[in-house]
PDB file of C-alpha atoms in Angstrom:
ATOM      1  CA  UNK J 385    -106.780  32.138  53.501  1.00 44.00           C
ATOM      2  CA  UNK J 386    -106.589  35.847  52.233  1.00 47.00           C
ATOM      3  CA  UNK J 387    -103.055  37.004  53.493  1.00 48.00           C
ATOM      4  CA  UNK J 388    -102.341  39.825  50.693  1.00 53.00           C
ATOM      5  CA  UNK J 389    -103.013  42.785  53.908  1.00 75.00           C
ATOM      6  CA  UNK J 390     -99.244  43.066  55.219  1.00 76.00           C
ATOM      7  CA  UNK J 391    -100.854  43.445  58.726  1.00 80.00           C
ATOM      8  CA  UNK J 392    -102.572  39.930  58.514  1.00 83.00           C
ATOM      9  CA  UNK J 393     -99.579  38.688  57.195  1.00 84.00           C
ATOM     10  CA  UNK J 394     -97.296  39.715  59.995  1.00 83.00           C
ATOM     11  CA  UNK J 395    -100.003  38.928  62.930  1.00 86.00           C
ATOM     12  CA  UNK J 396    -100.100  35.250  61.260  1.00 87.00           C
ATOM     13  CA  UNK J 397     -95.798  34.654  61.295  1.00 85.00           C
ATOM     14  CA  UNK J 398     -96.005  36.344  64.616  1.00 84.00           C
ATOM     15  CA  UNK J 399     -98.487  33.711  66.039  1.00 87.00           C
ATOM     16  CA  UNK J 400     -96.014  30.877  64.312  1.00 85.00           C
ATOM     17  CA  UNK J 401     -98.089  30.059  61.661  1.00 86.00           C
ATOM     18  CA  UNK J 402     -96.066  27.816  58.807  1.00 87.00           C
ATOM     19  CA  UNK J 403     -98.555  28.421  56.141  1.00 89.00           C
ATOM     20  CA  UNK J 404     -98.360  32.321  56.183  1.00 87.00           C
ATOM     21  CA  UNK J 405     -94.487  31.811  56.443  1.00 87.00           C
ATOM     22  CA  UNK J 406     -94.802  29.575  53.540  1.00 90.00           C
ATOM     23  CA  UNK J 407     -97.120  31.956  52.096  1.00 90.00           C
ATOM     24  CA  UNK J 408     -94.292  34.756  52.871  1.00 87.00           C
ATOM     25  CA  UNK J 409     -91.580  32.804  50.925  1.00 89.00           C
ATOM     26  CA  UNK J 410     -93.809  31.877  47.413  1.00 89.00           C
ATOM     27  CA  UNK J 411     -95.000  36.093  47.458  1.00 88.00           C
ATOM     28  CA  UNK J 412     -91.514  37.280  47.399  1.00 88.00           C
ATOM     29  CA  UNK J 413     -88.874  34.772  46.822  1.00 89.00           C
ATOM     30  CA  UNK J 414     -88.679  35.971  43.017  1.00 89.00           C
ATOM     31  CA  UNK J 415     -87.739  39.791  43.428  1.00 87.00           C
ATOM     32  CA  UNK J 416     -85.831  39.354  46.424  1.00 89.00           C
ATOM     33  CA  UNK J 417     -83.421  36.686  44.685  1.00 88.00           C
ATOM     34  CA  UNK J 418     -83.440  39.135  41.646  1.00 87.00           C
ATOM     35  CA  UNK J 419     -82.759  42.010  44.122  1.00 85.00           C
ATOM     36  CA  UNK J 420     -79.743  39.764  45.964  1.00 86.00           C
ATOM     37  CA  UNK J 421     -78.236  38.654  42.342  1.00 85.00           C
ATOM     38  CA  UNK J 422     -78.119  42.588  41.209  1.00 83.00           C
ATOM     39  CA  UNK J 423     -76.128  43.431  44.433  1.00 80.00           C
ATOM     40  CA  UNK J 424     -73.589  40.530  44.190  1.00 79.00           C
ATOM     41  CA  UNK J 425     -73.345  38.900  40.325  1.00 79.00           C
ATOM     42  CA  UNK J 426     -73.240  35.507  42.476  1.00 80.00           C
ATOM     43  CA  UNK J 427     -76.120  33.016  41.799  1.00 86.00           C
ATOM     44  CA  UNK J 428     -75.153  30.845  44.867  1.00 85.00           C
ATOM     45  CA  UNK J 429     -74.203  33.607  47.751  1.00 85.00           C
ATOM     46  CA  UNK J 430     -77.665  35.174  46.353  1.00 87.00           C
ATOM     47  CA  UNK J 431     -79.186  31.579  47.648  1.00 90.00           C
ATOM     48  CA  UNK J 432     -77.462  32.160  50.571  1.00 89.00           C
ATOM     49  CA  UNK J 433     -78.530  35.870  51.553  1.00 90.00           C
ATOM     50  CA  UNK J 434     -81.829  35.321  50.633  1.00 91.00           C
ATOM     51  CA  UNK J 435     -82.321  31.709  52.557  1.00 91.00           C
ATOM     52  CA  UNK J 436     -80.962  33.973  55.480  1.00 91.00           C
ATOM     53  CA  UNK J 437     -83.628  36.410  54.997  1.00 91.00           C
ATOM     54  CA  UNK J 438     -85.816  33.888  54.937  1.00 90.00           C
ATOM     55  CA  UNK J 439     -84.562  32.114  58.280  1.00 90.00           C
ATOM     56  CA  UNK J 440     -84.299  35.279  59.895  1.00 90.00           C
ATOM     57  CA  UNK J 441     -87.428  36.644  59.772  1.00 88.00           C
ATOM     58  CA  UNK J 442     -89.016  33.299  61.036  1.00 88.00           C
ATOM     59  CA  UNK J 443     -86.844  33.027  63.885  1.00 87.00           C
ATOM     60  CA  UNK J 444     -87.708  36.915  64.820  1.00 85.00           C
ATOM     61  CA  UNK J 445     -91.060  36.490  64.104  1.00 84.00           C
ATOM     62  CA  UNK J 446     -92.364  37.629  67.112  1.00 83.00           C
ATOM     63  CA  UNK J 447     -90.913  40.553  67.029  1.00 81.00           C
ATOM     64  CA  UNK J 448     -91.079  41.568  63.631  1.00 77.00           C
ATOM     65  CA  UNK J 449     -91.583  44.911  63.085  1.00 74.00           C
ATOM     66  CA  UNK J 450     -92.400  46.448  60.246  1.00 73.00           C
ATOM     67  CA  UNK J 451     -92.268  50.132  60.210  1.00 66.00           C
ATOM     68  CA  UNK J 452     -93.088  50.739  56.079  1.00 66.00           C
ATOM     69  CA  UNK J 453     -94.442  47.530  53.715  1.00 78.00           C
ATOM     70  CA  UNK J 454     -93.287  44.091  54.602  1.00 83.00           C
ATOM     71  CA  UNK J 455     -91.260  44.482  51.111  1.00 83.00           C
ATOM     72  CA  UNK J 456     -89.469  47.460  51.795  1.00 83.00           C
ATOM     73  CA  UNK J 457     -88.500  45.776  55.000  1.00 85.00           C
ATOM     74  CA  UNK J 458     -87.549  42.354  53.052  1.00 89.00           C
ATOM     75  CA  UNK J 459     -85.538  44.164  50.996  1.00 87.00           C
ATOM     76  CA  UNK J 460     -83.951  46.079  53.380  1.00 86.00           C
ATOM     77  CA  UNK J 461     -82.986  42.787  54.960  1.00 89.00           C
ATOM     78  CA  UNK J 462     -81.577  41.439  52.171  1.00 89.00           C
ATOM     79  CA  UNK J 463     -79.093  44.226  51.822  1.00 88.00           C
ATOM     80  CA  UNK J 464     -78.466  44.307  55.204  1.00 86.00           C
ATOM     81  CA  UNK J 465     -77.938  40.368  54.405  1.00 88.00           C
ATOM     82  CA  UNK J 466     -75.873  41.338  52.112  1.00 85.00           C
ATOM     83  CA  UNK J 467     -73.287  43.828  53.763  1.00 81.00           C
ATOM     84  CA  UNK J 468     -73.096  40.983  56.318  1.00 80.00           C
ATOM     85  CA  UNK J 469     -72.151  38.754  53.630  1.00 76.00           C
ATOM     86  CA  UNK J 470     -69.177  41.291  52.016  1.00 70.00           C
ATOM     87  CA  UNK J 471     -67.382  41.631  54.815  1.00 67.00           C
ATOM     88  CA  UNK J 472     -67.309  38.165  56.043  1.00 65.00           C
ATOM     89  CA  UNK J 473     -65.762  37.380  51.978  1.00 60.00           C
ATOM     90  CA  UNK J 474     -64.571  40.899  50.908  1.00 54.00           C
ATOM     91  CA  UNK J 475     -62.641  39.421  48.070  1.00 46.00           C
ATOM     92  CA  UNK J 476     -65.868  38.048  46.507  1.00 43.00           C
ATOM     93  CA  UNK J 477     -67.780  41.805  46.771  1.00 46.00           C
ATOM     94  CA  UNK J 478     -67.263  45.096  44.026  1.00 49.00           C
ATOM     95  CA  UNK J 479     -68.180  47.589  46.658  1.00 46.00           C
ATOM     96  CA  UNK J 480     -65.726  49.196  49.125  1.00 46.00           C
ATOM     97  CA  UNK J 481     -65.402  49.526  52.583  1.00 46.00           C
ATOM     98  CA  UNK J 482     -65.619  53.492  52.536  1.00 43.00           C
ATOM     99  CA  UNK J 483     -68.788  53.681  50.036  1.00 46.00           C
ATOM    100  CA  UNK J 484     -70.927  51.215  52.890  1.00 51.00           C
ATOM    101  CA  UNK J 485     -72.359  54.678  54.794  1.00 49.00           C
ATOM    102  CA  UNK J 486     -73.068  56.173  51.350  1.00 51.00           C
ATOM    103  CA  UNK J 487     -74.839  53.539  50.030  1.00 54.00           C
ATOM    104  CA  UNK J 488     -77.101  53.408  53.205  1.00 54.00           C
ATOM    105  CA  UNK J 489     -77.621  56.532  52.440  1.00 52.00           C
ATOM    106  CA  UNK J 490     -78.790  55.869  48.531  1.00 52.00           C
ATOM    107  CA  UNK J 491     -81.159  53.384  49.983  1.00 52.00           C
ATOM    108  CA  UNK J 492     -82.826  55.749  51.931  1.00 48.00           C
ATOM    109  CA  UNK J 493     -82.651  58.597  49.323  1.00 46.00           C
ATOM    110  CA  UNK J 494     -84.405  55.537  46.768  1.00 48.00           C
ATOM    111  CA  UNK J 495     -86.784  53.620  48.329  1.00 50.00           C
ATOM    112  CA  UNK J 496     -85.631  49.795  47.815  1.00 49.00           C
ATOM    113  CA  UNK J 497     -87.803  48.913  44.807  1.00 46.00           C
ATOM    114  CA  UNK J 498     -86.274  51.850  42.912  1.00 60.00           C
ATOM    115  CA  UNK J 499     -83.092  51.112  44.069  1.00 61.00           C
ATOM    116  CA  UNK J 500     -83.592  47.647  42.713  1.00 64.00           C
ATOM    117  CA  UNK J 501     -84.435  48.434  39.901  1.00 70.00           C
ATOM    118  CA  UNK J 502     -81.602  50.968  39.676  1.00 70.00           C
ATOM    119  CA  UNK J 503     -79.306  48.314  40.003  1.00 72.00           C
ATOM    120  CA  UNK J 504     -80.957  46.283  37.506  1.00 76.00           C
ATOM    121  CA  UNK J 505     -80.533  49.603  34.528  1.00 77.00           C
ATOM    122  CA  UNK J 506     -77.285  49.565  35.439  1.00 79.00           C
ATOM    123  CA  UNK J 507     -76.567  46.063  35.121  1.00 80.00           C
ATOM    124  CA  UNK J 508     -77.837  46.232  31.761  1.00 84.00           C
ATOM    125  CA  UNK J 509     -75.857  49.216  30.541  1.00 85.00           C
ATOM    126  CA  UNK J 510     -72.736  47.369  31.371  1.00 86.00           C
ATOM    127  CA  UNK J 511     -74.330  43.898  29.523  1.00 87.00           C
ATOM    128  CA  UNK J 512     -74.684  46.936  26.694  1.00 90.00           C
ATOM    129  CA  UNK J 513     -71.100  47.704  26.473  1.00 91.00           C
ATOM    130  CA  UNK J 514     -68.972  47.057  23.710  1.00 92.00           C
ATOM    131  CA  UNK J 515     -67.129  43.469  24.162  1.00 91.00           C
ATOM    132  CA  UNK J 516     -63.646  44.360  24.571  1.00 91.00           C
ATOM    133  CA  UNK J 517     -64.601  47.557  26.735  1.00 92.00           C
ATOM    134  CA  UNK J 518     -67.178  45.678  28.742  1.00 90.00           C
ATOM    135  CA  UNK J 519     -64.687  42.798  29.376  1.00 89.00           C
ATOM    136  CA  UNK J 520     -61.930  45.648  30.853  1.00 91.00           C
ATOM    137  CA  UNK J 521     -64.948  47.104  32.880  1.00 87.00           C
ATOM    138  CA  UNK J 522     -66.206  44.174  34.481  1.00 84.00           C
ATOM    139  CA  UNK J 523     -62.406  42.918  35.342  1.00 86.00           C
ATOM    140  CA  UNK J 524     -61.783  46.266  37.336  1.00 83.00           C
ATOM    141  CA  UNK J 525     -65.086  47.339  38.897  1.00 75.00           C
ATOM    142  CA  UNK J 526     -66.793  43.360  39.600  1.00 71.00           C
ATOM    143  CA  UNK J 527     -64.076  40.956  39.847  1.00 71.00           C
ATOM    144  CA  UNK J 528     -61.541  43.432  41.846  1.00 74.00           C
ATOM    145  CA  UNK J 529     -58.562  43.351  39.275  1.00 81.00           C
ATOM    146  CA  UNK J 530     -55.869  46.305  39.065  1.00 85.00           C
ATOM    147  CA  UNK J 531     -55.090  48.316  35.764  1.00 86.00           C
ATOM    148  CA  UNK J 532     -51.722  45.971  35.920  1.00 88.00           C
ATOM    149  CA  UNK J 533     -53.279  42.762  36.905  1.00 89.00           C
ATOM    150  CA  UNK J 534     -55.403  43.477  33.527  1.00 90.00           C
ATOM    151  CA  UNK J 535     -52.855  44.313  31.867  1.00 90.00           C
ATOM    152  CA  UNK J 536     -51.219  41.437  31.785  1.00 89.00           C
ATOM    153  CA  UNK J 537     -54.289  38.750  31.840  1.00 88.00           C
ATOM    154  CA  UNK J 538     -55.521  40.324  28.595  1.00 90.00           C
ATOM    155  CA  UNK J 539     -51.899  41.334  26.975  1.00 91.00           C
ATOM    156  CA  UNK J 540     -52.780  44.970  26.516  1.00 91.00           C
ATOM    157  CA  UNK J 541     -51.235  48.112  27.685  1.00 92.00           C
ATOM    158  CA  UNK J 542     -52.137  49.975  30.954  1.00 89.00           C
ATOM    159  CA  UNK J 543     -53.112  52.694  29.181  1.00 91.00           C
ATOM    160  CA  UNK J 544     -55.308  50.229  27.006  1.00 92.00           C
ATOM    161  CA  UNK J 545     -56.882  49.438  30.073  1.00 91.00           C
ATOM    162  CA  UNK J 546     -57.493  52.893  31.584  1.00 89.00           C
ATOM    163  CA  UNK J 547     -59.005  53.940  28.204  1.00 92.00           C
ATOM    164  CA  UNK J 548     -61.396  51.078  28.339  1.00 91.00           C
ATOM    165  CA  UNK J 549     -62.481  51.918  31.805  1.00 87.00           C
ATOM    166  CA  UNK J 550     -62.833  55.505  31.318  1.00 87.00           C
ATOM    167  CA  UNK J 551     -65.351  54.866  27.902  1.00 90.00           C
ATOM    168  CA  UNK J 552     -66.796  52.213  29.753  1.00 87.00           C
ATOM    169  CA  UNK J 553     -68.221  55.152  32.543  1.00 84.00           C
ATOM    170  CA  UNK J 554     -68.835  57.916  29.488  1.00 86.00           C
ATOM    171  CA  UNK J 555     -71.205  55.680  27.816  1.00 87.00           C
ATOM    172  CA  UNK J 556     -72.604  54.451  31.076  1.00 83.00           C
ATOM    173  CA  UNK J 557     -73.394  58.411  32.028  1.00 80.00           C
ATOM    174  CA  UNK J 558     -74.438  59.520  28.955  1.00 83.00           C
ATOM    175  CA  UNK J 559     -77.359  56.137  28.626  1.00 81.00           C
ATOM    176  CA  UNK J 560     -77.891  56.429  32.611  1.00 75.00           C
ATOM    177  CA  UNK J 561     -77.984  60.031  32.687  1.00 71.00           C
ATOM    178  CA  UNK J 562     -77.787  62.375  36.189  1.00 62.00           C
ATOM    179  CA  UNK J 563     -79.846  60.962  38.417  1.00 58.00           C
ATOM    180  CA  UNK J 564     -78.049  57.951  38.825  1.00 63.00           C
ATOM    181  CA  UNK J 565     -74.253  59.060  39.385  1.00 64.00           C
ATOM    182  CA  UNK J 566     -74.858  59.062  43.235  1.00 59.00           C
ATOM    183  CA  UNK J 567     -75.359  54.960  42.961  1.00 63.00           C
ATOM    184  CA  UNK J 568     -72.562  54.494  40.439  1.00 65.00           C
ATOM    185  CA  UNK J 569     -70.257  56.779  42.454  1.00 61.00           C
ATOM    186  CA  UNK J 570     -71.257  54.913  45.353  1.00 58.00           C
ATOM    187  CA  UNK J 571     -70.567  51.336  43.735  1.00 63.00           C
ATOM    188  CA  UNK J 572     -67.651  52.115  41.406  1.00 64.00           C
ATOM    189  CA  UNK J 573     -65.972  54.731  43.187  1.00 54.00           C
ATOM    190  CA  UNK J 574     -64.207  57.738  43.098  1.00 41.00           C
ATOM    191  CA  UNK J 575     -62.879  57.038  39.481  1.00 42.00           C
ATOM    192  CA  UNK J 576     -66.599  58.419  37.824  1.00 41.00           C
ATOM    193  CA  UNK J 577     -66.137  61.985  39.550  1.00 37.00           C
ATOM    194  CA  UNK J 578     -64.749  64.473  37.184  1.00 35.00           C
ATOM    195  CA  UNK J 579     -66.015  62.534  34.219  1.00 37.00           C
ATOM    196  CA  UNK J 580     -66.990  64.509  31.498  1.00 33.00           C
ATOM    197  CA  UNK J 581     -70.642  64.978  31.023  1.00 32.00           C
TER     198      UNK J 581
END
């Protein structure tokens, strides 16, 4: 059975066939998993978005509709999946509430592949950081911490911290380049505008 056409693909889950949802779930559980992990740094609630995904889409089967390419609307799902997921466990989550109509926006303005794979460059800049700077970056802008709480988990000075934070964006900018300070405004905040370039 030959389901690469999208078309075929969505006529077979719409007539409730298992195999072509099976089918479905081998084709694209890699990037989507890879896609979910870049937009929350959380192996399990990854699992968890994606399995939803997953469930979703067979239980709306017959009415799927796909406007673009099934993966553009998987993906879109998944961050949909994924909003979902931050504000039922906004603790857990580096974005903020006030960047969540911007970055619908960036999704749109990249199509979701890029945008993946935006996430991803980024993601390795910040793996590219220098330890002690990378440590102080990953703190603030992933696991949620203030310049004080920092400040005293690592025993430096606030100032320390702020330094650290500050390079950590420079060096991020100047290996990212333009064309990606909408996402990392979007993500990080208001902190990267004004910046040096």
């Amino acid at each position: 059975m030959n389901m690469d056409d999208d078309a075929l693909l969505i006529k077979r889950l719409q007539k409730g066939d298992e195999k072509a949802y099976v089918y479905l779930v081998d084709r694209y559980n890699r990037r989507l998993f890879g896609y979910a992990l870049s937009l929350t740094n959380d192996h399990a609630l990854a699992e968890d978005i994606l399995q939803n995904v997953f469930l979703k889409t067979w239980e709306k089967r017959k009415k799927l509709n796909v406007h673009t390419s099934l993966q553009n609307y998987l993906f879109k799902s998944v961050y949909n999946e994924f909003i979902n997921a931050y504000k039922k466990n906004r603790s857990t989550m580096i974005l903020e509430h006030k960047y969540f109509e911007g970055l619908e926006k960036a999704v749109y303005i990249h199509n979701e592949q890029s945008f993946e794979a935006i996430i991803a460059q980024i993601t390795k800049e910040i793996q590219n950081l220098p330890p002690k700077c990378q440590n102080i970056f990953i703190l603030s802008k992933k696991e949620g911490l203030t310049n004080i709480e920092i400040s005293e988990y690592l025993n430096v000075s606030i100032k320390t911290v702020e330094a650290q934070i500050t390079k950590a964006f420079g060096i991020l900018r100047k290996k990212l380049g333009n064309r990606y300070d909408l996402i990392m405004f979007l993500i990080f905040g208001s902190k990267i505008k004004g910046l040096a370039k």
